[in-house]
Coordinates of C-alpha atoms in Angstrom, one line a residue:
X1 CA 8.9 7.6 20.1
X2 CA 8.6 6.2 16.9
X3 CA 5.5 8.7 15.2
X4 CA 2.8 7.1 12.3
X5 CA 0.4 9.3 10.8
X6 CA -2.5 7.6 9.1
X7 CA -4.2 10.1 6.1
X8 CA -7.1 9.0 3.7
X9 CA -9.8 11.6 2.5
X10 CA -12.7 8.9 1.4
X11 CA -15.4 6.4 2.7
X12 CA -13.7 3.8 1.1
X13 CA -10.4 4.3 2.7
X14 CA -11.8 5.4 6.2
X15 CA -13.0 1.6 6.3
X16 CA -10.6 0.1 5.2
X17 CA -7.9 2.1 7.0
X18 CA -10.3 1.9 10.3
X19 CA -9.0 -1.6 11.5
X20 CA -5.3 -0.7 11.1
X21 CA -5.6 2.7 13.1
X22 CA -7.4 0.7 16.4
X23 CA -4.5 -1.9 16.5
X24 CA -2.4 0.6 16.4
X25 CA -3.6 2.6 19.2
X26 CA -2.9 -0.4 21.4
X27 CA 0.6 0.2 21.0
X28 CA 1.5 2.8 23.3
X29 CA 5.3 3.0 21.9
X30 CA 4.2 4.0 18.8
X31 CA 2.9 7.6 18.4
X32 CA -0.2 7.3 16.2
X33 CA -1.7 10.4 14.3
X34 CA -4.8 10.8 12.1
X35 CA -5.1 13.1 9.1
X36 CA -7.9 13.9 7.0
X37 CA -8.1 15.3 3.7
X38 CA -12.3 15.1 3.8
X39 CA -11.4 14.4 -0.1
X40 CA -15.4 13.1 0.2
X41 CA -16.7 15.1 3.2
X42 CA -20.2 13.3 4.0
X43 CA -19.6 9.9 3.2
X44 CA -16.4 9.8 5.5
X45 CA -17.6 11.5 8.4
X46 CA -20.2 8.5 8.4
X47 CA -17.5 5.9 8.9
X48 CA -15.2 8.1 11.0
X49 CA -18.3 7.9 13.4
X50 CA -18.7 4.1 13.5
X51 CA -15.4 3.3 14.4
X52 CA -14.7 6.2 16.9
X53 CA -11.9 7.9 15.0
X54 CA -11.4 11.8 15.8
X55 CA -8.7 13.0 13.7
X56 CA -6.5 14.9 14.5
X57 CA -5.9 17.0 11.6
X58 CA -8.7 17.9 8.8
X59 CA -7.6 19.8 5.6
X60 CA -11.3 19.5 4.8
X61 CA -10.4 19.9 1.2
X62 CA -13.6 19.2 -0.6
X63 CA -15.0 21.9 -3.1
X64 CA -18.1 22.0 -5.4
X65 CA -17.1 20.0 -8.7
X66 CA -13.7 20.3 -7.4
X67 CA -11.4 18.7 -10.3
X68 CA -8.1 16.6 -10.0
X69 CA -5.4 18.8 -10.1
X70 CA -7.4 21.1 -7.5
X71 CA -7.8 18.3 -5.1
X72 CA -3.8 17.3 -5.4
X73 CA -3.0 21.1 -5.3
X74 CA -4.6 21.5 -2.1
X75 CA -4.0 18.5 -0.5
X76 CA -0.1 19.1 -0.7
X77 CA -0.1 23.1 -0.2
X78 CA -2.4 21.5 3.6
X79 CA -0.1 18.3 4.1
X80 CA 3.3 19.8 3.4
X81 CA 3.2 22.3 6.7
X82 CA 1.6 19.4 8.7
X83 CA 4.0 17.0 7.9
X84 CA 7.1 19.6 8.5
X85 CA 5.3 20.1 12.0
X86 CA 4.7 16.6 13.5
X87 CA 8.0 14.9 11.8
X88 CA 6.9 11.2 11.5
X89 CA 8.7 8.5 11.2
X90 CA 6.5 6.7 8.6
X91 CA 2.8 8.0 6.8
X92 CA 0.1 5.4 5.9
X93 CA -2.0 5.5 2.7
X94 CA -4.0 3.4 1.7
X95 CA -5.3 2.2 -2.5
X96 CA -5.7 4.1 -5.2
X97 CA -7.1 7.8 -4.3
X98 CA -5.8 11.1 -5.2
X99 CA -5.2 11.6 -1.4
X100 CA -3.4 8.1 -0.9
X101 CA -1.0 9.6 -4.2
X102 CA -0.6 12.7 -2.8
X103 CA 0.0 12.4 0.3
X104 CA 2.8 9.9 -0.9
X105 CA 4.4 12.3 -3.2
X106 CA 4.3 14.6 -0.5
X107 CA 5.8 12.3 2.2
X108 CA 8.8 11.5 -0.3
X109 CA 9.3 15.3 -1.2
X110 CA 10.3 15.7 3.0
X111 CA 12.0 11.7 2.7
X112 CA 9.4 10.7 5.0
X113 CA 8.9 6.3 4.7
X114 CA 5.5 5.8 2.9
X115 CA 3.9 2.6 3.9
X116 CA 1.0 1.5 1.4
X117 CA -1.9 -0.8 2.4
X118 CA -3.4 -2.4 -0.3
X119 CA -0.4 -2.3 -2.8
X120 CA 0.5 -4.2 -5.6
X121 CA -3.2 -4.3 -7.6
X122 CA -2.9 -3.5 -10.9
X123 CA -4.6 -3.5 -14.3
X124 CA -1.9 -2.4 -16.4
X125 CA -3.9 0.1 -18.1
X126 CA -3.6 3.4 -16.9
X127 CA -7.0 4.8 -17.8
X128 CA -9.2 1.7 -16.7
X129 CA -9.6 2.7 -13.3
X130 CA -8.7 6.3 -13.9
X131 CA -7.0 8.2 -12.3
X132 CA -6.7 5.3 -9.9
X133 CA -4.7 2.4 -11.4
X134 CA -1.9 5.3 -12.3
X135 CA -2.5 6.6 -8.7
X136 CA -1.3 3.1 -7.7
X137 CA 1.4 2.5 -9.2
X138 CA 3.0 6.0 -8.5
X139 CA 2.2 5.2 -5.0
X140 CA 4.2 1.6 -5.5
X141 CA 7.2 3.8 -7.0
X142 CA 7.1 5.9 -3.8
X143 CA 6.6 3.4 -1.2
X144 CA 8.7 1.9 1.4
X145 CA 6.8 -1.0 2.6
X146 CA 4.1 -2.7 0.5
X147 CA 1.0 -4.2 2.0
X148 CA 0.1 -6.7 -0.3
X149 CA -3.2 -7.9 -0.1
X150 CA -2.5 -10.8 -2.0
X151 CA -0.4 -13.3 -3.5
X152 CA -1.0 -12.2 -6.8
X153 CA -0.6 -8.7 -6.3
X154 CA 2.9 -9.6 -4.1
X155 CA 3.9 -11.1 -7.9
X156 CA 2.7 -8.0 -9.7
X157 CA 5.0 -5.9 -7.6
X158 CA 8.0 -8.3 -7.8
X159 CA 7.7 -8.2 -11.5
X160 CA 8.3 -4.0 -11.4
X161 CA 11.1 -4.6 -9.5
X162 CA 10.3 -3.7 -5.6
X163 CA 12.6 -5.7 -3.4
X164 CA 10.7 -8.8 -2.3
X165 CA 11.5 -8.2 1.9
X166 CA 10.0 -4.7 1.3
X167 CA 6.7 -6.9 0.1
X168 CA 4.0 -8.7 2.9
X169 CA 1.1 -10.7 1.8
X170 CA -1.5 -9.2 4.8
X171 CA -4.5 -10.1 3.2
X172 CA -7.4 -7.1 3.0
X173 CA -8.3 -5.0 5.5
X174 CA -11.6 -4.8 4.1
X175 CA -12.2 -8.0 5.6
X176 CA -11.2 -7.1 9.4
X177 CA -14.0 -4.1 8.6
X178 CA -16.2 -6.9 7.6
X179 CA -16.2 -8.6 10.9
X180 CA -16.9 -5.2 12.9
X181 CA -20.0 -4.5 11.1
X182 CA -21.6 -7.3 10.1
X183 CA -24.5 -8.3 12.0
X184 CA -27.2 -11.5 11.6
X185 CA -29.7 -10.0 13.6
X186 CA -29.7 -7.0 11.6
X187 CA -33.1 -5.4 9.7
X188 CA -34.1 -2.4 8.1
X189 CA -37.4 -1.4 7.1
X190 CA -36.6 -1.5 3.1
X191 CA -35.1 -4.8 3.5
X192 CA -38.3 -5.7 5.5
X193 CA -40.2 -4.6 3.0
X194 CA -38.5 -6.5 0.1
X195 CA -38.4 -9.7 1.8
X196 CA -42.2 -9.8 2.8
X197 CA -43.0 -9.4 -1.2
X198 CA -40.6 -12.2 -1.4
X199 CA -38.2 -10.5 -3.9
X200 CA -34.6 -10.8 -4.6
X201 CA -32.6 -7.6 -3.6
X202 CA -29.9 -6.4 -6.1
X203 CA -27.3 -3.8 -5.4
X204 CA -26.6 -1.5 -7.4
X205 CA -23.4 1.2 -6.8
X206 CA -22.4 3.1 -9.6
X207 CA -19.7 6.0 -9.6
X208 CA -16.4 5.5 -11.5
X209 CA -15.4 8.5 -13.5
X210 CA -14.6 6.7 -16.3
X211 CA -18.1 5.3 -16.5
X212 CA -19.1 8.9 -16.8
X213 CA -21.4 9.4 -19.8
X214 CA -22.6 6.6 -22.4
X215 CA -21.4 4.0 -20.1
X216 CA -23.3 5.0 -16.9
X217 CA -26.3 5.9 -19.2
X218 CA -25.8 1.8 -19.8
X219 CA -25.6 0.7 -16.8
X220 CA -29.0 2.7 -16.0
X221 CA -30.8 1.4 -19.0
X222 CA -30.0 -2.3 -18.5
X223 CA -31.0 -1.9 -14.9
X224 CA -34.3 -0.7 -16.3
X225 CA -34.7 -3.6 -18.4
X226 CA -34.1 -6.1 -16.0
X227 CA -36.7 -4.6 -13.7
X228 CA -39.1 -4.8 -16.3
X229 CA -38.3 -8.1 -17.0
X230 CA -38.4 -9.5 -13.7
X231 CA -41.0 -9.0 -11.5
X232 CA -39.4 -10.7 -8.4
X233 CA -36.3 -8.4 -8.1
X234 CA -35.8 -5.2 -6.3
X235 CA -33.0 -2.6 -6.9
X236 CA -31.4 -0.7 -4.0
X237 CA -28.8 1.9 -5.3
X238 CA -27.5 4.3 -3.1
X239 CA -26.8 6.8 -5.3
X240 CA -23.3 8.9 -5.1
X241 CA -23.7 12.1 -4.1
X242 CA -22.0 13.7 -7.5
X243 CA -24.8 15.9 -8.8
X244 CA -23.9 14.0 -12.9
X245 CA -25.0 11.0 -11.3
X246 CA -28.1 11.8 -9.1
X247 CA -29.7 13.5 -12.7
X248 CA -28.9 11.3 -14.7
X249 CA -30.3 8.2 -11.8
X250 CA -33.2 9.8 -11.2
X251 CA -33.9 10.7 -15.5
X252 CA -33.1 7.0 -15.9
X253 CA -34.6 5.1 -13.4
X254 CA -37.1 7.7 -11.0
X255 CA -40.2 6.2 -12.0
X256 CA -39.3 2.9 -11.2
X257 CA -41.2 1.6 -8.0
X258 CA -39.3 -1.1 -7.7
X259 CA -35.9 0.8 -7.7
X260 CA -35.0 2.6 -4.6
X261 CA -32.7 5.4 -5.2
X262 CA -31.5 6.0 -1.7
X263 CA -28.5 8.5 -0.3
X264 CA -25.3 6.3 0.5
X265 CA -25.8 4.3 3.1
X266 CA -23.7 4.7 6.1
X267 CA -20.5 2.3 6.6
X268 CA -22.9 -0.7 8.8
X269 CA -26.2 -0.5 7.3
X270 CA -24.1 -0.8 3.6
X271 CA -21.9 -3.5 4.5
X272 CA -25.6 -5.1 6.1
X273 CA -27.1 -4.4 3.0
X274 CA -24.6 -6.1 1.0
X275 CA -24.6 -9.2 3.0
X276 CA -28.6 -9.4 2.6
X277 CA -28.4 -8.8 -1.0
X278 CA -29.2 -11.7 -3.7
X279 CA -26.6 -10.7 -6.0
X280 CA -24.6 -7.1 -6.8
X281 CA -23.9 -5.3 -9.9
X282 CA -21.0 -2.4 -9.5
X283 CA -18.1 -0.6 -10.9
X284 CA -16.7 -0.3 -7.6
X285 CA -13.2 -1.5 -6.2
X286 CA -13.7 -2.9 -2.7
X287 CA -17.1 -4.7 -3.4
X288 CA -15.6 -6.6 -5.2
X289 CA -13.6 -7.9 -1.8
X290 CA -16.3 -7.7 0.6
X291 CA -19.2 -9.2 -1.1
X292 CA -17.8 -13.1 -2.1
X293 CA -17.0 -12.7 1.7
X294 CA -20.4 -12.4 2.1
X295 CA -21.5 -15.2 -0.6
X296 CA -22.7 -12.6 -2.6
X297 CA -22.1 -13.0 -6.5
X298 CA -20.6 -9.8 -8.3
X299 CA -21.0 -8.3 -11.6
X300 CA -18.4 -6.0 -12.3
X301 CA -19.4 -3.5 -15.0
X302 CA -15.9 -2.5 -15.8
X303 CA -13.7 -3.6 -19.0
X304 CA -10.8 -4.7 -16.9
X305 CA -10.2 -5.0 -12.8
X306 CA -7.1 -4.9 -10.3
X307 CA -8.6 -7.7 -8.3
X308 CA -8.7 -10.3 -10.7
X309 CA -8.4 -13.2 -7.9
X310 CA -12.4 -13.1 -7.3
X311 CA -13.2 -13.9 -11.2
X312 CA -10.0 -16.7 -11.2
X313 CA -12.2 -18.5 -8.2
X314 CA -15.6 -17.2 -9.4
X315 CA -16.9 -15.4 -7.1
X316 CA -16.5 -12.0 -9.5
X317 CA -17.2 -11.8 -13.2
X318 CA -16.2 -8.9 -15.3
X319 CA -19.2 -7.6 -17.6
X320 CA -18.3 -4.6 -18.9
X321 CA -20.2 -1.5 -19.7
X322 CA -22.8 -2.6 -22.8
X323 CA -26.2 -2.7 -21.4
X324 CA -27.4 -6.0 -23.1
X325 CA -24.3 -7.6 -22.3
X326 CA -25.2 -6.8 -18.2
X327 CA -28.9 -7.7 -18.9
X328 CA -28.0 -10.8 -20.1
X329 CA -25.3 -11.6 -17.8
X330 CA -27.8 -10.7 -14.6
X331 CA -30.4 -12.6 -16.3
X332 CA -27.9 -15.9 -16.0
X333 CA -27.7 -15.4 -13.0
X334 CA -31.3 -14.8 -12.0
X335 CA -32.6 -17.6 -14.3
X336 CA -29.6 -20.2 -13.4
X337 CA -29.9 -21.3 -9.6
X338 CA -26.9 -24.0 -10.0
X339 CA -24.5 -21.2 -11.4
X340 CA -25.8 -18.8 -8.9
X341 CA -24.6 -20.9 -6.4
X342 CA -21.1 -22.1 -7.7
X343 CA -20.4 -17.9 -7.4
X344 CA -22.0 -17.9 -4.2
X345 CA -20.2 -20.2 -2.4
X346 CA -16.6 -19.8 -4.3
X347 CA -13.9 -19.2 -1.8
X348 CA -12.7 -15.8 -0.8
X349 CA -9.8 -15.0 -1.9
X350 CA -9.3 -11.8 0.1
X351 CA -8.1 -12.5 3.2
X352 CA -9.1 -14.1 7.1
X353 CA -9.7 -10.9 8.5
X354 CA -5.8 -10.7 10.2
X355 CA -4.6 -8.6 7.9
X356 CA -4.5 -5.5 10.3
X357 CA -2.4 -7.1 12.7
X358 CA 0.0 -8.5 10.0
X359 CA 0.4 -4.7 9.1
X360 CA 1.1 -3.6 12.4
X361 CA 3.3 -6.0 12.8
X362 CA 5.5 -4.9 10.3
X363 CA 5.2 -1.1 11.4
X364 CA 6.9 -2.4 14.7
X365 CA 9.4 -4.3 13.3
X366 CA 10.4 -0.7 11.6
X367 CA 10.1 1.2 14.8
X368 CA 12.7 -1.6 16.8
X369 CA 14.8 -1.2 14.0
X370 CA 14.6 2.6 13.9
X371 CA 15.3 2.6 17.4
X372 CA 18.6 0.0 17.2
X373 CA 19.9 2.7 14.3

């Protein structure tokens, strides 16, 4: 029987890999395994919940301020006697983490096929996201099968030379998540709350490393002066549970009534959130996806991104780190109803919520032909 093992380690890939792992349990000829590193212990269990996936392997990895090479070390010292004991046929990584990387390098060390979901996004700049954009391409170098999830990152991976019928366009999986958790009927007390003062709900996530410092101090500031400016918006931020950020939220913004600094929200009540939310501001990677699907404008407070589909349509823009340069650009968008809406209601360049079946797809085209050899 031709074996699969799935591993991811973060919230982020837990929903996006979700989708892919249920359509491949229907397949009964395909022996499908789940391991987690627990890279991010809370925040995945929360989605592992959702969707009903028990793992069955978890390194649990996570340490207090654990650093990069400890998280790599670890994960391959776990993965490498797992992987020697269950002998699959193909592993399954998803983006740009240190697990997806690792487990890839790993995988190739044992010439195991690495099949990446989400390949092919790139900013060409090795520290802008770090350590993520170099996390990807390594990954690109290692892989077997790329999952693009777009036409545009299908070019950038033709253009580093990956053979083109190792390449499918699947769109994102972060879509097919999407359309599991999304609900119209649903409310929550804060949102309840916000919409009866008949105020405009921002978004705020904030997290990358290299945002760290200055840049995050920024981001905080500007938020500040936008709620001080406006006295119809509210900010929701669930705050990332890295103890840098949580002082430095709570210095910045604490006394703020009208910020809410709130744990992260689990996978349904986030993507809920998101859909209910006037407009977002991040530095995250896979907002930037699922919220234009959601006719929700994005500001992207990042120099460059690997998605750069969502600001060619509109539906992203890319404002950087400076905090006059997000109040103002926030401010358009508050003040401006007819440009709010041309980023509202671009299209979505991310996918029609088929990608995971594309994927699978493709897995059992390999497992025929593995069988035929």
């Amino acid at each position: 029987m031709y074996k699969v093992i799935a591993i991811f380690g973060t919230r982020p890939e837990a929903i996006k890999m979700a989708p892919v792992i249920q359509e491949l349990k229907k397949h009964h000829h395909i022996e499908t395994k789940i391991i987690v590193t627990a890279q991010h212990r809370e925040m995945l269990d929360q989605v592992l919940e959702y969707f009903d996936i028990v793992p069955d392997y978890d390194l649990n990895i996570m340490k207090v301020n654990q650093t990069l090479v400890g998280v790599t070390t670890a994960i391959m010292q776990e993965l490498e006697a797992l992987l020697i004991q269950e002998k699959p046929n193909m592993i399954l990584v998803h983006g740009d983490t240190t697990t997806a990387f690792t487990s890839a390098m790993t995988a190739y060390y044992h010439q195991i096929s690495v099949a990446h979901v989400e390949a092919g996004l790139r900013t060409n700049n090795k520290y802008s996201p770090f350590p993520e954009e170099a996390n990807r391409q390594l990954i690109g170098v290692l892989a077997d099968l790329h999952f693009a999830p777009t036409n545009q990152a299908k070019q950038n991976l033709l253009e580093e030379g990956k053979p083109l019928e190792t390449i499918i366009v699947t769109g994102n999986t972060s879509i097919d998540a999407l359309m599991k958790t999304v609900n119209d009927d649903y409310r929550h007390p804060l949102i309840d709350s916000i919409r009866q003062k008949q105020r405009r709900m921002i978004l705020l996530t904030a997290h990358r490393r290299e945002n760290f410092g200055e840049s995050m101090q920024n981001i905080f500031m500007a938020t500040r002066d936008l709620v001080e400016a406006y006295d119809d918006i509210e900010v929701v931020f669930p705050v990332h549970l890295n103890p840098l950020i949580k002082q430095l939220a709570k210095q910045v913004l604490g006394d703020l009534s009208r910020v809410h600094l709130i744990p992260p929200l689990d996978v349904i009540d986030f993507h809920n959130f998101l859909g209910q939310s006037y407009l977002v501001l991040t530095d995250s990677g896979g907002i930037q996806e699922e919220a234009p699907s959601l006719g929700v404008p994005v500001l992207v407070m990042r120099d460059t991104t690997e998605r750069p589909e969502g600001v060619e349509v509109g539906t992203l823009k890319l404002v950087g780190c400076h905090r006059e340069t997000i109040v103002a650009e926030t401010s358009r968008l508050l003040d401006d109803l007819e440009l709010y809406k041309r980023m509202a209601s671009a299209s979505n360049p991310y996918g029609d919520g088929q990608a995971s079946i594309r994927i699978v797809n493709k897995i059992l085209e390999s497992a025929l032909s593995n069988q035929n050899d």
